[in-house]
């Protein structure tokens, strides 16, 4: 049992190493003639020495992600509490999306082929429901 466990552990480690080397392949992530070892050496750029510890790190992503959430929250607040009331005072209408009236026959036809409903299918649905083709078309667009 211990032998089987250690064999399984070695296989998992080997699999993880293979996946890591495949995922971090420098041909995918880096420009030509650049390897991951290049980031372990200091570089000189515009007469300034850049040490490897000053390169960007994955932990630097902790700043932009919360800031993006803050920006999204600010946008929602400004749209809802500033721009919407201004637009309403200027005479714009507050149009909410109208959902169509429930109709099981049309719903079934919509689910069957909602991307490619042909004129024959619309005519068939209008005959089944007693609605005109225009009403069926409108229902499908609203859906």
mmCIF file of C-alpha atoms in Angstrom:
data_model
loop_
_atom_site.group_PDB
_atom_site.id
_atom_site.type_symbol
_atom_site.label_atom_id
_atom_site.label_comp_id
_atom_site.label_asym_id
_atom_site.label_seq_id
_atom_site.Cartn_x
_atom_site.Cartn_y
_atom_site.Cartn_z
ATOM 1 C CA UNK A 1 0.000 0.000 0.000
ATOM 2 C CA UNK A 2 2.828 2.388 0.814
ATOM 3 C CA UNK A 3 4.550 1.463 -2.449
ATOM 4 C CA UNK A 4 1.365 2.148 -4.407
ATOM 5 C CA UNK A 5 0.916 5.483 -2.627
ATOM 6 C CA UNK A 6 4.484 6.576 -3.373
ATOM 7 C CA UNK A 7 4.140 5.454 -7.013
ATOM 8 C CA UNK A 8 0.934 7.462 -7.360
ATOM 9 C CA UNK A 9 2.579 10.470 -5.749
ATOM 10 C CA UNK A 10 5.541 10.268 -8.170
ATOM 11 C CA UNK A 11 3.138 10.009 -11.115
ATOM 12 C CA UNK A 12 1.183 13.070 -9.931
ATOM 13 C CA UNK A 13 4.403 15.063 -9.469
ATOM 14 C CA UNK A 14 5.560 14.056 -12.932
ATOM 15 C CA UNK A 15 2.201 15.024 -14.410
ATOM 16 C CA UNK A 16 2.266 18.411 -12.630
ATOM 17 C CA UNK A 17 5.809 19.091 -13.880
ATOM 18 C CA UNK A 18 4.840 18.182 -17.437
ATOM 19 C CA UNK A 19 1.793 20.431 -17.286
ATOM 20 C CA UNK A 20 3.826 23.294 -15.818
ATOM 21 C CA UNK A 21 6.510 23.055 -18.499
ATOM 22 C CA UNK A 22 3.831 22.921 -21.195
ATOM 23 C CA UNK A 23 1.874 25.857 -19.754
ATOM 24 C CA UNK A 24 4.891 28.100 -19.163
ATOM 25 C CA UNK A 25 6.463 27.368 -22.548
ATOM 26 C CA UNK A 26 8.595 30.433 -23.438
ATOM 27 C CA UNK A 27 7.615 30.128 -27.112
ATOM 28 C CA UNK A 28 4.057 31.042 -26.102
ATOM 29 C CA UNK A 29 4.641 33.684 -23.420
ATOM 30 C CA UNK A 30 7.889 35.388 -24.459
ATOM 31 C CA UNK A 31 9.255 37.023 -27.602
ATOM 32 C CA UNK A 32 11.791 35.164 -29.761
ATOM 33 C CA UNK A 33 15.292 34.698 -28.320
ATOM 34 C CA UNK A 34 14.055 35.345 -24.774
ATOM 35 C CA UNK A 35 13.945 32.652 -22.120
ATOM 36 C CA UNK A 36 12.783 32.575 -18.483
ATOM 37 C CA UNK A 37 16.431 32.607 -17.404
ATOM 38 C CA UNK A 38 16.746 36.120 -18.840
ATOM 39 C CA UNK A 39 14.597 37.362 -15.944
ATOM 40 C CA UNK A 40 17.048 36.051 -13.365
ATOM 41 C CA UNK A 41 19.827 38.457 -14.445
ATOM 42 C CA UNK A 42 20.034 42.210 -13.830
ATOM 43 C CA UNK A 43 19.374 44.401 -16.879
ATOM 44 C CA UNK A 44 20.581 47.868 -17.831
ATOM 45 C CA UNK A 45 17.916 50.107 -19.341
ATOM 46 C CA UNK A 46 18.605 53.814 -20.083
ATOM 47 C CA UNK A 47 21.700 53.740 -17.841
ATOM 48 C CA UNK A 48 19.615 52.336 -14.980
ATOM 49 C CA UNK A 49 20.272 48.953 -13.432
ATOM 50 C CA UNK A 50 17.081 46.903 -13.010
ATOM 51 C CA UNK A 51 17.401 44.054 -10.557
ATOM 52 C CA UNK A 52 15.312 40.869 -10.933
ATOM 53 C CA UNK A 53 13.399 41.588 -7.719
ATOM 54 C CA UNK A 54 12.099 44.802 -9.348
ATOM 55 C CA UNK A 55 10.390 42.994 -12.231
ATOM 56 C CA UNK A 56 6.624 42.658 -12.237
ATOM 57 C CA UNK A 57 5.308 39.846 -10.061
ATOM 58 C CA UNK A 58 2.026 37.965 -9.970
ATOM 59 C CA UNK A 59 1.255 39.558 -6.620
ATOM 60 C CA UNK A 60 1.125 42.952 -8.390
ATOM 61 C CA UNK A 61 -2.307 41.931 -9.660
ATOM 62 C CA UNK A 62 -3.747 42.506 -6.184
ATOM 63 C CA UNK A 63 -3.915 46.228 -6.987
ATOM 64 C CA UNK A 64 -5.782 46.385 -10.326
ATOM 65 C CA UNK A 65 -8.438 43.776 -9.550
ATOM 66 C CA UNK A 66 -9.954 45.590 -6.537
ATOM 67 C CA UNK A 67 -9.583 48.885 -8.388
ATOM 68 C CA UNK A 68 -11.572 47.446 -11.314
ATOM 69 C CA UNK A 69 -14.329 46.452 -8.890
ATOM 70 C CA UNK A 70 -14.318 49.990 -7.432
ATOM 71 C CA UNK A 71 -14.558 51.500 -10.931
ATOM 72 C CA UNK A 72 -17.492 49.202 -11.780
ATOM 73 C CA UNK A 73 -19.259 50.213 -8.555
ATOM 74 C CA UNK A 74 -18.677 53.916 -9.234
ATOM 75 C CA UNK A 75 -20.008 53.487 -12.779
ATOM 76 C CA UNK A 76 -23.172 51.785 -11.498
ATOM 77 C CA UNK A 77 -23.757 54.528 -8.911
ATOM 78 C CA UNK A 78 -23.202 57.338 -11.432
ATOM 79 C CA UNK A 79 -25.478 55.729 -14.027
ATOM 80 C CA UNK A 80 -28.258 54.986 -11.554
ATOM 81 C CA UNK A 81 -28.219 58.097 -9.355
ATOM 82 C CA UNK A 82 -26.844 60.838 -11.630
ATOM 83 C CA UNK A 83 -27.215 60.150 -15.361
ATOM 84 C CA UNK A 84 -30.611 58.424 -15.197
ATOM 85 C CA UNK A 85 -32.355 61.272 -13.325
ATOM 86 C CA UNK A 86 -30.722 63.845 -15.616
ATOM 87 C CA UNK A 87 -31.928 61.920 -18.680
ATOM 88 C CA UNK A 88 -35.456 61.637 -17.281
ATOM 89 C CA UNK A 89 -35.531 65.411 -16.566
ATOM 90 C CA UNK A 90 -34.384 66.090 -20.118
ATOM 91 C CA UNK A 91 -37.366 64.140 -21.451
ATOM 92 C CA UNK A 92 -35.915 60.719 -22.186
ATOM 93 C CA UNK A 93 -38.230 57.819 -21.488
ATOM 94 C CA UNK A 94 -37.327 55.043 -19.106
ATOM 95 C CA UNK A 95 -37.929 52.040 -21.356
ATOM 96 C CA UNK A 96 -37.777 48.707 -19.651
ATOM 97 C CA UNK A 97 -37.603 45.581 -21.790
ATOM 98 C CA UNK A 98 -41.086 44.236 -22.384
ATOM 99 C CA UNK A 99 -41.383 40.497 -22.060
ATOM 100 C CA UNK A 100 -43.893 38.806 -24.349
ATOM 101 C CA UNK A 101 -47.136 37.296 -23.101
ATOM 102 C CA UNK A 102 -46.722 33.660 -22.085
ATOM 103 C CA UNK A 103 -47.630 31.317 -24.923
ATOM 104 C CA UNK A 104 -46.599 27.668 -24.654
ATOM 105 C CA UNK A 105 -46.928 26.951 -28.399
ATOM 106 C CA UNK A 106 -44.686 29.871 -29.357
ATOM 107 C CA UNK A 107 -42.292 29.072 -26.514
ATOM 108 C CA UNK A 108 -41.948 25.497 -27.774
ATOM 109 C CA UNK A 109 -41.315 26.722 -31.332
ATOM 110 C CA UNK A 110 -38.789 29.263 -30.069
ATOM 111 C CA UNK A 111 -36.835 26.670 -28.108
ATOM 112 C CA UNK A 112 -36.898 24.259 -31.040
ATOM 113 C CA UNK A 113 -35.193 26.593 -33.498
ATOM 114 C CA UNK A 114 -34.764 30.074 -32.072
ATOM 115 C CA UNK A 115 -31.853 31.130 -34.326
ATOM 116 C CA UNK A 116 -33.228 29.947 -37.651
ATOM 117 C CA UNK A 117 -36.993 30.344 -37.681
ATOM 118 C CA UNK A 118 -38.157 30.340 -41.292
ATOM 119 C CA UNK A 119 -41.249 31.894 -42.827
ATOM 120 C CA UNK A 120 -42.913 28.468 -42.992
ATOM 121 C CA UNK A 121 -42.375 27.927 -39.278
ATOM 122 C CA UNK A 122 -43.773 31.398 -38.505
ATOM 123 C CA UNK A 123 -46.832 30.638 -40.656
ATOM 124 C CA UNK A 124 -47.243 27.274 -38.923
ATOM 125 C CA UNK A 125 -46.953 28.894 -35.477
ATOM 126 C CA UNK A 126 -49.424 31.623 -36.421
ATOM 127 C CA UNK A 127 -51.909 28.973 -37.603
ATOM 128 C CA UNK A 128 -51.500 26.977 -34.350
ATOM 129 C CA UNK A 129 -51.955 30.027 -32.111
ATOM 130 C CA UNK A 130 -54.536 31.954 -34.121
ATOM 131 C CA UNK A 131 -52.232 34.982 -34.242
ATOM 132 C CA UNK A 132 -51.098 36.821 -37.359
ATOM 133 C CA UNK A 133 -47.592 36.302 -38.744
ATOM 134 C CA UNK A 134 -46.693 39.831 -37.688
ATOM 135 C CA UNK A 135 -47.781 39.128 -34.104
ATOM 136 C CA UNK A 136 -45.754 35.905 -34.056
ATOM 137 C CA UNK A 137 -42.706 37.765 -35.434
ATOM 138 C CA UNK A 138 -43.078 40.454 -32.774
ATOM 139 C CA UNK A 139 -43.428 37.825 -30.032
ATOM 140 C CA UNK A 140 -40.271 36.063 -31.226
ATOM 141 C CA UNK A 141 -38.288 39.333 -31.338
ATOM 142 C CA UNK A 142 -39.426 40.255 -27.832
ATOM 143 C CA UNK A 143 -38.518 36.798 -26.586
#
